Short mmCIF file of C-alpha atoms in Angstrom, two decimals:
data_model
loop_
_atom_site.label_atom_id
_atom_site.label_comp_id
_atom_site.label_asym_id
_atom_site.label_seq_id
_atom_site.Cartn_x
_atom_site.Cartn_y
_atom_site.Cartn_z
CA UNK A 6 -8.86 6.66 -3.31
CA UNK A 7 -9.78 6.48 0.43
CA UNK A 8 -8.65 3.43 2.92
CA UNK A 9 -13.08 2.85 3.16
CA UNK A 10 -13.05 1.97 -0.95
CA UNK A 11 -9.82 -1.03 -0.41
CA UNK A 12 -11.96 -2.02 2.59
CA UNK A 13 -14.90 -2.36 1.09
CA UNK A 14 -13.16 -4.20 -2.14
CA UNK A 15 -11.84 -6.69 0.28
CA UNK A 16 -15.26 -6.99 1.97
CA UNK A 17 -17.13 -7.47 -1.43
CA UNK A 18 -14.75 -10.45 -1.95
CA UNK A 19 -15.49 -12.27 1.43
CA UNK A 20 -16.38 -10.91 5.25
CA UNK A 21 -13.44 -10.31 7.27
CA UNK A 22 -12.12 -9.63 10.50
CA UNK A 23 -10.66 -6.20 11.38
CA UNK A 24 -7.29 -7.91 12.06
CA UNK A 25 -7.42 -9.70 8.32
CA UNK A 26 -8.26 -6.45 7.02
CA UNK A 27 -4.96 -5.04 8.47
CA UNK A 28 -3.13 -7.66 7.33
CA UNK A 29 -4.06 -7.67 4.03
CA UNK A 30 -3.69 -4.45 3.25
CA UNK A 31 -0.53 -4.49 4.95
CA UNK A 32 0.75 -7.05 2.24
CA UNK A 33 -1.29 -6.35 -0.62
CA UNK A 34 -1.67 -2.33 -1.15
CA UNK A 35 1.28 -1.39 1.04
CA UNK A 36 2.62 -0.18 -2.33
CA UNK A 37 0.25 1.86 -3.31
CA UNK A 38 -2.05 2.91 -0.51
CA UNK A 39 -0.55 2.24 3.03
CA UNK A 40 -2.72 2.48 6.23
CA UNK A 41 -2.35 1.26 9.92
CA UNK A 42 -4.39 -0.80 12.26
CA UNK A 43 -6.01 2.01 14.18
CA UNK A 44 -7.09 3.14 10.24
CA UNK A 45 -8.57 0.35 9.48
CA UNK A 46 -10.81 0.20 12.74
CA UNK A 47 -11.80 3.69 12.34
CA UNK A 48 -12.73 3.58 8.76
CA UNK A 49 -14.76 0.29 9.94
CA UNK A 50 -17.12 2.12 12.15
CA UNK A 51 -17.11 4.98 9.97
CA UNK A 52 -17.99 2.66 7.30
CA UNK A 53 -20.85 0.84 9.94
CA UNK A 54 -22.08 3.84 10.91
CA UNK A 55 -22.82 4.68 7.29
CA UNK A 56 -24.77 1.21 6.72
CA UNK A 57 -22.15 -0.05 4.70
CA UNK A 58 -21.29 -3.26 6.77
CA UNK A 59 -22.59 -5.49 9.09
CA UNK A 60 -21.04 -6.62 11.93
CA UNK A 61 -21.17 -10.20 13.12
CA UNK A 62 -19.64 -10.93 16.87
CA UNK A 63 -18.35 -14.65 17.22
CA UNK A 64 -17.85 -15.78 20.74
CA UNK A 65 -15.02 -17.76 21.06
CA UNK A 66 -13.93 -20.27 23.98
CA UNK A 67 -10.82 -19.09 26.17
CA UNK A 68 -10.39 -16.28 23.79
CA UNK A 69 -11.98 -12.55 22.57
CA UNK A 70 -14.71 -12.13 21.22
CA UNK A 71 -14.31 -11.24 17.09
CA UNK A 72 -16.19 -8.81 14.68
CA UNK A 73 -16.62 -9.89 11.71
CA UNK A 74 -17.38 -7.42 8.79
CA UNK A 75 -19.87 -8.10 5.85
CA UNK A 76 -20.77 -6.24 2.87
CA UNK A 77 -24.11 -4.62 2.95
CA UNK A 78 -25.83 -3.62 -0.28
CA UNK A 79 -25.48 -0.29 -0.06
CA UNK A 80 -21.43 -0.98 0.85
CA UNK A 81 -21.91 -2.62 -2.19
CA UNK A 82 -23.53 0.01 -4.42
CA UNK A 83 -21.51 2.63 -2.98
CA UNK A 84 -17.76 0.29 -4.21
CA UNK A 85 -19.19 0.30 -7.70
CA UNK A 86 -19.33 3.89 -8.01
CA UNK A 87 -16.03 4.53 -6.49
CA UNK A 88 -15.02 1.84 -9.04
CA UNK A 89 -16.71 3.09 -11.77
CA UNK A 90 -15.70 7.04 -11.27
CA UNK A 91 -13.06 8.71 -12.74
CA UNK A 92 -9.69 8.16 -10.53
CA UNK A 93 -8.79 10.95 -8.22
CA UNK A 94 -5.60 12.82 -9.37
CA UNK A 95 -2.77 11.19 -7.70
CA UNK A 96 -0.50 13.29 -5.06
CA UNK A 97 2.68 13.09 -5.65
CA UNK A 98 4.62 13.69 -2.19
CA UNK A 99 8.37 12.41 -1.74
CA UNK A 100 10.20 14.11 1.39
CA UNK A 101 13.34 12.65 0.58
CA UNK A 102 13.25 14.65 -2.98
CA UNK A 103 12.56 17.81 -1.22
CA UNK A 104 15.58 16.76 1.32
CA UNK A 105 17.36 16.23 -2.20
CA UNK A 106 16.39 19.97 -3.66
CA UNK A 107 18.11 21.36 -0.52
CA UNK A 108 21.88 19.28 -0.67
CA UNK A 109 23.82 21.54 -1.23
CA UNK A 110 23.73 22.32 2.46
CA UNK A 111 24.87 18.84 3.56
CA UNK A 112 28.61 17.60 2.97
CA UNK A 113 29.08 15.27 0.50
CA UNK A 114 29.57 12.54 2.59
CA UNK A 115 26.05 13.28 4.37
CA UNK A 116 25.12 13.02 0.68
CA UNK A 117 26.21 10.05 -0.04
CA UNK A 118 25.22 8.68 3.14
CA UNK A 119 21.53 10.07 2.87
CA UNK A 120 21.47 7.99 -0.38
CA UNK A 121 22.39 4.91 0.04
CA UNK A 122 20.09 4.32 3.67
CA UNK A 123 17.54 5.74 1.26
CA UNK A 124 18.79 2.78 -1.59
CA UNK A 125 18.39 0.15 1.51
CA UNK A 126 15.22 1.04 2.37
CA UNK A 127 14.51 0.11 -1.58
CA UNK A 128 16.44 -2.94 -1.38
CA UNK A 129 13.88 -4.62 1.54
CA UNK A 130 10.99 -2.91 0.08
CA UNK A 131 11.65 -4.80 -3.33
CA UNK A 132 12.66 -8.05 -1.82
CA UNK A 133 9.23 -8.05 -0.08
CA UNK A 134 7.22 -7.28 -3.02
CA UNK A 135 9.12 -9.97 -4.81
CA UNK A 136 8.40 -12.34 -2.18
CA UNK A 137 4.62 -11.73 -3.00
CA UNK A 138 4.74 -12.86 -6.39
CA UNK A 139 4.69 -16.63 -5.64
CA UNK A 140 1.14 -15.78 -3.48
CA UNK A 141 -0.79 -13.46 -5.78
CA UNK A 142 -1.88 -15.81 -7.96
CA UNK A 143 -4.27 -18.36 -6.76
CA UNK A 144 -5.56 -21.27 -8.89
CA UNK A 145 -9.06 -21.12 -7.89
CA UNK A 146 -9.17 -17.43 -8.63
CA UNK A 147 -10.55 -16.41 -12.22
CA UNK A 148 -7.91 -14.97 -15.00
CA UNK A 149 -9.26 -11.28 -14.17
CA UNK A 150 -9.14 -11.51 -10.35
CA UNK A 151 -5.35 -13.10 -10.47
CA UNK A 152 -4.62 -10.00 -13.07
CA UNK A 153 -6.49 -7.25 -10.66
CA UNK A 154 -3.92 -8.83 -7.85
CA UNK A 155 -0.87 -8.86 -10.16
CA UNK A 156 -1.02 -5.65 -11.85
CA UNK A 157 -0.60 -3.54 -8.65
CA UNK A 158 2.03 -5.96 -7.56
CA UNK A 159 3.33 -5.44 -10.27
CA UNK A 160 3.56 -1.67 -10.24
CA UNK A 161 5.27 -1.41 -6.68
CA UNK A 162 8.09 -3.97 -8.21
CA UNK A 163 8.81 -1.40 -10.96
CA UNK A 164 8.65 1.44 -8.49
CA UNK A 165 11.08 -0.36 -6.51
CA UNK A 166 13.40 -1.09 -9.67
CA UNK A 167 12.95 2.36 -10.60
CA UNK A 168 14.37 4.28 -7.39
CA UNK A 169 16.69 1.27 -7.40
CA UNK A 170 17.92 2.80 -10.20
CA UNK A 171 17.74 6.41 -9.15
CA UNK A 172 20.00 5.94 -6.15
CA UNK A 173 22.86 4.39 -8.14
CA UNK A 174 22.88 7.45 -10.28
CA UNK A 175 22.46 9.63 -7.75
CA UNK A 176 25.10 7.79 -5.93
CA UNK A 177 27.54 8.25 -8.92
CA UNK A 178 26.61 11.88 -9.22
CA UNK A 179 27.13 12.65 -6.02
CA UNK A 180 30.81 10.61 -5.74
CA UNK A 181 31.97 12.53 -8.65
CA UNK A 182 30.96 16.06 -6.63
CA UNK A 183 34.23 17.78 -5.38
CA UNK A 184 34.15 19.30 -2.18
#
């Protein structure tokens, strides 16, 4: 999956602003496909320079000027096939686990300690997906575009649960360790 194929998913639903772009993908995908501001630009042009969107500059009174992005056809055409092709295999990177393989060189406490900011950093990122839950579903929205915004939610809540989980056995294993 590339940052251009979420952008251009959120542009075949309505045009956009660079800025709302950030944003939502800041809220919506943060579980699953993360990506910064300066991203999002850059994948823009890229994405312009490829015919894929138009840009359309409103001039505003007392404030900036703002691009707004619009699906082209071709934008368009070129969504459905990433849509419609096989998934990319994901990568699976976690530098905390490979922190984890190599323990035994840290004191227990460090351990312990290394786990639990790790199990806070869960804590908040759960809370905030949960916090979504009440937004993702809009009335006006059909039944399959409220499920293709709930399932993914979904997925980072049960990622969260999951290393939730993790770190209190980890924790326990790593209390009982003598040292």
């Amino acid at each position: 999956m590339s940052l251009e194929s979420t952008l251009l998913g959120l542009l075949n639903r309505k045009p956009r602003t660079g800025y709302d772009l950030s944003k939502i993908v800041s809220k919506t995908t943060a579980f699953y496909w993360t990506a910064t501001s300066t991203q999002v630009y850059q994948s823009l042009k890229r994405m312009a320079q490829k015919g894929w969107v138009g840009i359309e500059t409103i001039v505003q009174t007392g404030k900036p000027s703002k691009q707004v992005y619009h699906l082209k056809e071709s934008g368009r055409e070129a969504f459905v096939q990433w849509l419609e092709a096989e998934p990319a295999k994901p990568i699976q990177k976690e530098p905390f686990l490979v922190q984890m393989y190599f323990l035994n060189m840290l004191g227990k406490e460090d351990i312990i300690s290394k786990i639990k900011q790790r199990k806070a950093e869960h804590v908040i990122r759960l809370a905030e997906f949960k916090s979504y839950e009440n937004t993702v579903i809009d009335p006006g929205k059909s039944a399959k575009e409220n499920l293709a915004r709930r399932l993914p939610l979904m997925a980072g809540i049960m990622q969260e649960e999951f290393w939730l989980d993790w770190c209190e056995k980890a924790l326990q294993e790593a209390q009982a360790l003598d040292e």
